[in-house]
Amino acid sequence: LSVSIDRTRTRGISWSPFPPQADFMKRPFRRFSIVFLVLPLITIGCGEDAPPTGTASGTVTVGGKPAPESISLTLLDLETGQGTSVAIGPEGKFEIAKAIRVGTYNAFFTPSAPPPADGAEPAPVTPVPATIPEKYHNETTTDVKVEIKEGSNPDLTVEFPT
């Protein structure tokens, strides 16, 4: 900290956190500080693009017959942890309308319950029927894989052999 007499000012005394010989540093310091404050704002949003995604629809079969509509088809990518679960409709139909990451997913069945109507009691959960082999009830024991490609994947058949 230094105090010096400045003969160019009307009051005669100026104060600076820099020593008198460092007066030249005042302006460059301000310029650099502005640059370093603005630089992060410019780079916000500069990052990697979102990974490619896809949707799917089709039919789920068990032993060549449509899967029961009282359960859900669940897809899980064991490498990324990404997954989704969809209700199986009449005649084994399903639709993944919300895009998921492109990749290979383990397919398995999970219990489901229909959403309750406004103000109604929740419906009981429907377990996976005993007619479906136990190995298809879990993501680690299933051997059924589903490949989701970029864009739409219509008319996909997910076959669970018996």
PDB file of C-alpha atoms in Angstrom:
ATOM      1  CA  LEU A   1       0.000   0.000   0.000  1.00  0.00           C
ATOM      2  CA  SER A   2       1.382   3.379  -0.925  1.00  0.00           C
ATOM      3  CA  VAL A   3       0.280   6.960  -0.821  1.00  0.00           C
ATOM      4  CA  SER A   4       1.788   9.422  -3.218  1.00  0.00           C
ATOM      5  CA  ILE A   5       1.268  13.016  -4.051  1.00  0.00           C
ATOM      6  CA  ASP A   6      -0.201  13.520  -7.448  1.00  0.00           C
ATOM      7  CA  ARG A   7       0.440  17.006  -8.680  1.00  0.00           C
ATOM      8  CA  THR A   8      -1.925  16.606 -11.639  1.00  0.00           C
ATOM      9  CA  ARG A   9      -5.021  16.354  -9.467  1.00  0.00           C
ATOM     10  CA  THR A  10      -6.660  19.257  -7.693  1.00  0.00           C
ATOM     11  CA  ARG A  11      -6.596  17.588  -4.278  1.00  0.00           C
ATOM     12  CA  GLY A  12      -2.954  16.613  -4.509  1.00  0.00           C
ATOM     13  CA  ILE A  13      -3.204  13.086  -2.962  1.00  0.00           C
ATOM     14  CA  SER A  14      -4.090   9.853  -4.719  1.00  0.00           C
ATOM     15  CA  TRP A  15      -4.493   6.370  -3.315  1.00  0.00           C
ATOM     16  CA  SER A  16      -3.610   3.126  -5.093  1.00  0.00           C
ATOM     17  CA  PRO A  17      -3.229  -0.502  -4.004  1.00  0.00           C
ATOM     18  CA  PHE A  18      -0.259  -0.656  -6.402  1.00  0.00           C
ATOM     19  CA  PRO A  19       3.157   0.869  -5.592  1.00  0.00           C
ATOM     20  CA  PRO A  20       3.877   4.101  -7.553  1.00  0.00           C
ATOM     21  CA  GLN A  21       6.097   2.325 -10.069  1.00  0.00           C
ATOM     22  CA  ALA A  22       3.227  -0.108 -10.845  1.00  0.00           C
ATOM     23  CA  ASP A  23       0.667   2.479 -11.976  1.00  0.00           C
ATOM     24  CA  PHE A  24       0.967   1.106 -15.501  1.00  0.00           C
ATOM     25  CA  MET A  25      -0.627  -2.168 -14.264  1.00  0.00           C
ATOM     26  CA  LYS A  26      -3.962  -0.633 -13.326  1.00  0.00           C
ATOM     27  CA  ARG A  27      -5.526  -0.564 -16.792  1.00  0.00           C
ATOM     28  CA  PRO A  28      -4.202  -3.902 -18.130  1.00  0.00           C
ATOM     29  CA  PHE A  29      -5.385  -5.580 -14.935  1.00  0.00           C
ATOM     30  CA  ARG A  30      -8.894  -4.267 -15.563  1.00  0.00           C
ATOM     31  CA  ARG A  31      -8.817  -5.420 -19.171  1.00  0.00           C
ATOM     32  CA  PHE A  32      -7.689  -8.919 -18.212  1.00  0.00           C
ATOM     33  CA  SER A  33     -10.255  -9.175 -15.423  1.00  0.00           C
ATOM     34  CA  ILE A  34     -13.049  -8.269 -17.840  1.00  0.00           C
ATOM     35  CA  VAL A  35     -11.819 -10.857 -20.332  1.00  0.00           C
ATOM     36  CA  PHE A  36     -11.701 -13.570 -17.667  1.00  0.00           C
ATOM     37  CA  LEU A  37     -15.182 -12.665 -16.457  1.00  0.00           C
ATOM     38  CA  VAL A  38     -16.703 -12.664 -19.952  1.00  0.00           C
ATOM     39  CA  LEU A  39     -14.873 -15.732 -21.311  1.00  0.00           C
ATOM     40  CA  PRO A  40     -16.871 -18.288 -19.249  1.00  0.00           C
ATOM     41  CA  LEU A  41     -20.125 -16.684 -20.411  1.00  0.00           C
ATOM     42  CA  ILE A  42     -19.094 -17.115 -24.034  1.00  0.00           C
ATOM     43  CA  THR A  43     -18.233 -20.786 -23.598  1.00  0.00           C
ATOM     44  CA  ILE A  44     -21.470 -21.727 -21.813  1.00  0.00           C
ATOM     45  CA  GLY A  45     -23.390 -24.030 -24.083  1.00  0.00           C
ATOM     46  CA  CYS A  46     -20.279 -25.171 -25.942  1.00  0.00           C
ATOM     47  CA  GLY A  47     -20.170 -28.864 -25.228  1.00  0.00           C
ATOM     48  CA  GLU A  48     -20.790 -32.233 -26.684  1.00  0.00           C
ATOM     49  CA  ASP A  49     -23.865 -32.838 -28.799  1.00  0.00           C
ATOM     50  CA  ALA A  50     -26.633 -34.965 -27.346  1.00  0.00           C
ATOM     51  CA  PRO A  51     -26.242 -38.683 -28.064  1.00  0.00           C
ATOM     52  CA  PRO A  52     -28.341 -40.136 -30.896  1.00  0.00           C
ATOM     53  CA  THR A  53     -31.766 -41.402 -29.865  1.00  0.00           C
ATOM     54  CA  GLY A  54     -34.573 -43.506 -31.246  1.00  0.00           C
ATOM     55  CA  THR A  55     -38.151 -44.581 -30.658  1.00  0.00           C
ATOM     56  CA  ALA A  56     -39.655 -48.029 -31.161  1.00  0.00           C
ATOM     57  CA  SER A  57     -42.975 -49.802 -31.573  1.00  0.00           C
ATOM     58  CA  GLY A  58     -43.955 -53.332 -32.409  1.00  0.00           C
ATOM     59  CA  THR A  59     -44.977 -56.650 -30.899  1.00  0.00           C
ATOM     60  CA  VAL A  60     -43.773 -58.704 -27.949  1.00  0.00           C
ATOM     61  CA  THR A  61     -44.159 -62.458 -28.230  1.00  0.00           C
ATOM     62  CA  VAL A  62     -43.535 -65.332 -25.843  1.00  0.00           C
ATOM     63  CA  GLY A  63     -43.069 -68.672 -27.576  1.00  0.00           C
ATOM     64  CA  GLY A  64     -44.534 -67.221 -30.784  1.00  0.00           C
ATOM     65  CA  LYS A  65     -47.739 -65.966 -29.106  1.00  0.00           C
ATOM     66  CA  PRO A  66     -48.511 -62.342 -28.136  1.00  0.00           C
ATOM     67  CA  ALA A  67     -47.318 -61.432 -24.623  1.00  0.00           C
ATOM     68  CA  PRO A  68     -50.065 -60.805 -22.058  1.00  0.00           C
ATOM     69  CA  GLU A  69     -51.187 -57.178 -21.807  1.00  0.00           C
ATOM     70  CA  SER A  70     -51.204 -57.141 -18.005  1.00  0.00           C
ATOM     71  CA  ILE A  71     -47.406 -56.742 -17.697  1.00  0.00           C
ATOM     72  CA  SER A  72     -44.669 -54.348 -18.871  1.00  0.00           C
ATOM     73  CA  LEU A  73     -41.740 -54.728 -21.247  1.00  0.00           C
ATOM     74  CA  THR A  74     -38.598 -53.209 -19.737  1.00  0.00           C
ATOM     75  CA  LEU A  75     -35.451 -52.394 -21.688  1.00  0.00           C
ATOM     76  CA  LEU A  76     -32.185 -51.739 -19.846  1.00  0.00           C
ATOM     77  CA  ASP A  77     -28.707 -50.996 -21.208  1.00  0.00           C
ATOM     78  CA  LEU A  78     -26.371 -52.578 -18.654  1.00  0.00           C
ATOM     79  CA  GLU A  79     -23.402 -50.483 -19.819  1.00  0.00           C
ATOM     80  CA  THR A  80     -25.013 -47.037 -19.460  1.00  0.00           C
ATOM     81  CA  GLY A  81     -27.844 -47.733 -17.027  1.00  0.00           C
ATOM     82  CA  GLN A  82     -30.305 -46.153 -19.466  1.00  0.00           C
ATOM     83  CA  GLY A  83     -33.658 -47.820 -19.755  1.00  0.00           C
ATOM     84  CA  THR A  84     -37.386 -47.580 -20.177  1.00  0.00           C
ATOM     85  CA  SER A  85     -40.495 -49.551 -19.339  1.00  0.00           C
ATOM     86  CA  VAL A  86     -43.689 -49.646 -21.390  1.00  0.00           C
ATOM     87  CA  ALA A  87     -47.053 -51.338 -20.935  1.00  0.00           C
ATOM     88  CA  ILE A  88     -47.849 -54.177 -23.267  1.00  0.00           C
ATOM     89  CA  GLY A  89     -51.163 -53.630 -25.025  1.00  0.00           C
ATOM     90  CA  PRO A  90     -53.641 -55.937 -26.741  1.00  0.00           C
ATOM     91  CA  GLU A  91     -52.089 -58.570 -29.002  1.00  0.00           C
ATOM     92  CA  GLY A  92     -48.647 -57.912 -27.478  1.00  0.00           C
ATOM     93  CA  LYS A  93     -48.314 -54.420 -28.975  1.00  0.00           C
ATOM     94  CA  PHE A  94     -45.986 -51.838 -27.391  1.00  0.00           C
ATOM     95  CA  GLU A  95     -44.782 -48.310 -28.168  1.00  0.00           C
ATOM     96  CA  ILE A  96     -41.769 -46.402 -26.856  1.00  0.00           C
ATOM     97  CA  ALA A  97     -42.852 -42.879 -27.808  1.00  0.00           C
ATOM     98  CA  LYS A  98     -40.247 -41.005 -25.767  1.00  0.00           C
ATOM     99  CA  ALA A  99     -36.836 -41.239 -27.463  1.00  0.00           C
ATOM    100  CA  ILE A 100     -34.138 -43.271 -25.725  1.00  0.00           C
ATOM    101  CA  ARG A 101     -30.416 -43.557 -26.450  1.00  0.00           C
ATOM    102  CA  VAL A 102     -29.333 -45.686 -29.363  1.00  0.00           C
ATOM    103  CA  GLY A 103     -27.871 -48.986 -28.203  1.00  0.00           C
ATOM    104  CA  THR A 104     -28.402 -52.608 -27.275  1.00  0.00           C
ATOM    105  CA  TYR A 105     -30.822 -53.225 -24.417  1.00  0.00           C
ATOM    106  CA  ASN A 106     -31.591 -56.292 -22.322  1.00  0.00           C
ATOM    107  CA  ALA A 107     -35.329 -56.990 -22.598  1.00  0.00           C
ATOM    108  CA  PHE A 108     -37.322 -58.476 -19.715  1.00  0.00           C
ATOM    109  CA  PHE A 109     -40.783 -58.419 -18.170  1.00  0.00           C
ATOM    110  CA  THR A 110     -41.817 -56.505 -15.052  1.00  0.00           C
ATOM    111  CA  PRO A 111     -45.079 -56.373 -13.109  1.00  0.00           C
ATOM    112  CA  SER A 112     -47.398 -53.493 -13.922  1.00  0.00           C
ATOM    113  CA  ALA A 113     -50.390 -51.664 -12.565  1.00  0.00           C
ATOM    114  CA  PRO A 114     -52.691 -49.440 -14.561  1.00  0.00           C
ATOM    115  CA  PRO A 115     -52.635 -45.788 -13.502  1.00  0.00           C
ATOM    116  CA  PRO A 116     -55.467 -44.955 -11.094  1.00  0.00           C
ATOM    117  CA  ALA A 117     -58.353 -42.801 -12.250  1.00  0.00           C
ATOM    118  CA  ASP A 118     -58.722 -39.383 -10.636  1.00  0.00           C
ATOM    119  CA  GLY A 119     -59.534 -39.902  -6.965  1.00  0.00           C
ATOM    120  CA  ALA A 120     -59.683 -43.685  -7.287  1.00  0.00           C
ATOM    121  CA  GLU A 121     -57.670 -46.205  -5.301  1.00  0.00           C
ATOM    122  CA  PRO A 122     -54.578 -47.546  -7.090  1.00  0.00           C
ATOM    123  CA  ALA A 123     -55.105 -50.823  -8.888  1.00  0.00           C
ATOM    124  CA  PRO A 124     -53.226 -53.867  -7.581  1.00  0.00           C
ATOM    125  CA  VAL A 125     -49.943 -54.751  -9.259  1.00  0.00           C
ATOM    126  CA  THR A 126     -50.206 -57.589 -11.730  1.00  0.00           C
ATOM    127  CA  PRO A 127     -47.264 -60.009 -11.373  1.00  0.00           C
ATOM    128  CA  VAL A 128     -45.515 -61.543 -14.366  1.00  0.00           C
ATOM    129  CA  PRO A 129     -47.429 -64.769 -15.176  1.00  0.00           C
ATOM    130  CA  ALA A 130     -45.811 -68.072 -14.203  1.00  0.00           C
ATOM    131  CA  THR A 131     -46.143 -69.212 -17.822  1.00  0.00           C
ATOM    132  CA  ILE A 132     -43.288 -66.849 -18.733  1.00  0.00           C
ATOM    133  CA  PRO A 133     -39.905 -68.439 -17.888  1.00  0.00           C
ATOM    134  CA  GLU A 134     -38.248 -67.011 -14.773  1.00  0.00           C
ATOM    135  CA  LYS A 135     -35.120 -65.942 -16.657  1.00  0.00           C
ATOM    136  CA  TYR A 136     -37.184 -63.272 -18.451  1.00  0.00           C
ATOM    137  CA  HIS A 137     -38.127 -61.576 -15.159  1.00  0.00           C
ATOM    138  CA  ASN A 138     -34.682 -60.030 -14.598  1.00  0.00           C
ATOM    139  CA  GLU A 139     -32.243 -57.844 -16.570  1.00  0.00           C
ATOM    140  CA  THR A 140     -29.215 -59.965 -15.661  1.00  0.00           C
ATOM    141  CA  THR A 141     -30.666 -63.382 -16.516  1.00  0.00           C
ATOM    142  CA  THR A 142     -32.484 -62.561 -19.758  1.00  0.00           C
ATOM    143  CA  ASP A 143     -30.816 -63.408 -23.035  1.00  0.00           C
ATOM    144  CA  VAL A 144     -33.177 -61.326 -25.167  1.00  0.00           C
ATOM    145  CA  LYS A 145     -31.569 -58.215 -26.669  1.00  0.00           C
ATOM    146  CA  VAL A 146     -33.238 -55.299 -28.444  1.00  0.00           C
ATOM    147  CA  GLU A 147     -31.278 -52.997 -30.738  1.00  0.00           C
ATOM    148  CA  ILE A 148     -32.557 -49.403 -30.812  1.00  0.00           C
ATOM    149  CA  LYS A 149     -31.286 -47.526 -33.859  1.00  0.00           C
ATOM    150  CA  GLU A 150     -31.370 -43.786 -34.487  1.00  0.00           C
ATOM    151  CA  GLY A 151     -34.767 -42.436 -35.491  1.00  0.00           C
ATOM    152  CA  SER A 152     -37.933 -44.506 -35.644  1.00  0.00           C
ATOM    153  CA  ASN A 153     -37.857 -48.296 -35.192  1.00  0.00           C
ATOM    154  CA  PRO A 154     -41.374 -49.380 -36.267  1.00  0.00           C
ATOM    155  CA  ASP A 155     -42.620 -52.961 -36.488  1.00  0.00           C
ATOM    156  CA  LEU A 156     -39.997 -54.263 -34.062  1.00  0.00           C
ATOM    157  CA  THR A 157     -40.612 -57.814 -32.868  1.00  0.00           C
ATOM    158  CA  VAL A 158     -39.264 -58.743 -29.445  1.00  0.00           C
ATOM    159  CA  GLU A 159     -39.316 -62.555 -29.229  1.00  0.00           C
ATOM    160  CA  PHE A 160     -38.963 -64.388 -25.928  1.00  0.00           C
ATOM    161  CA  PRO A 161     -38.447 -68.084 -26.724  1.00  0.00           C
ATOM    162  CA  THR A 162     -39.865 -70.685 -24.329  1.00  0.00           C
TER     163      THR A 162
END
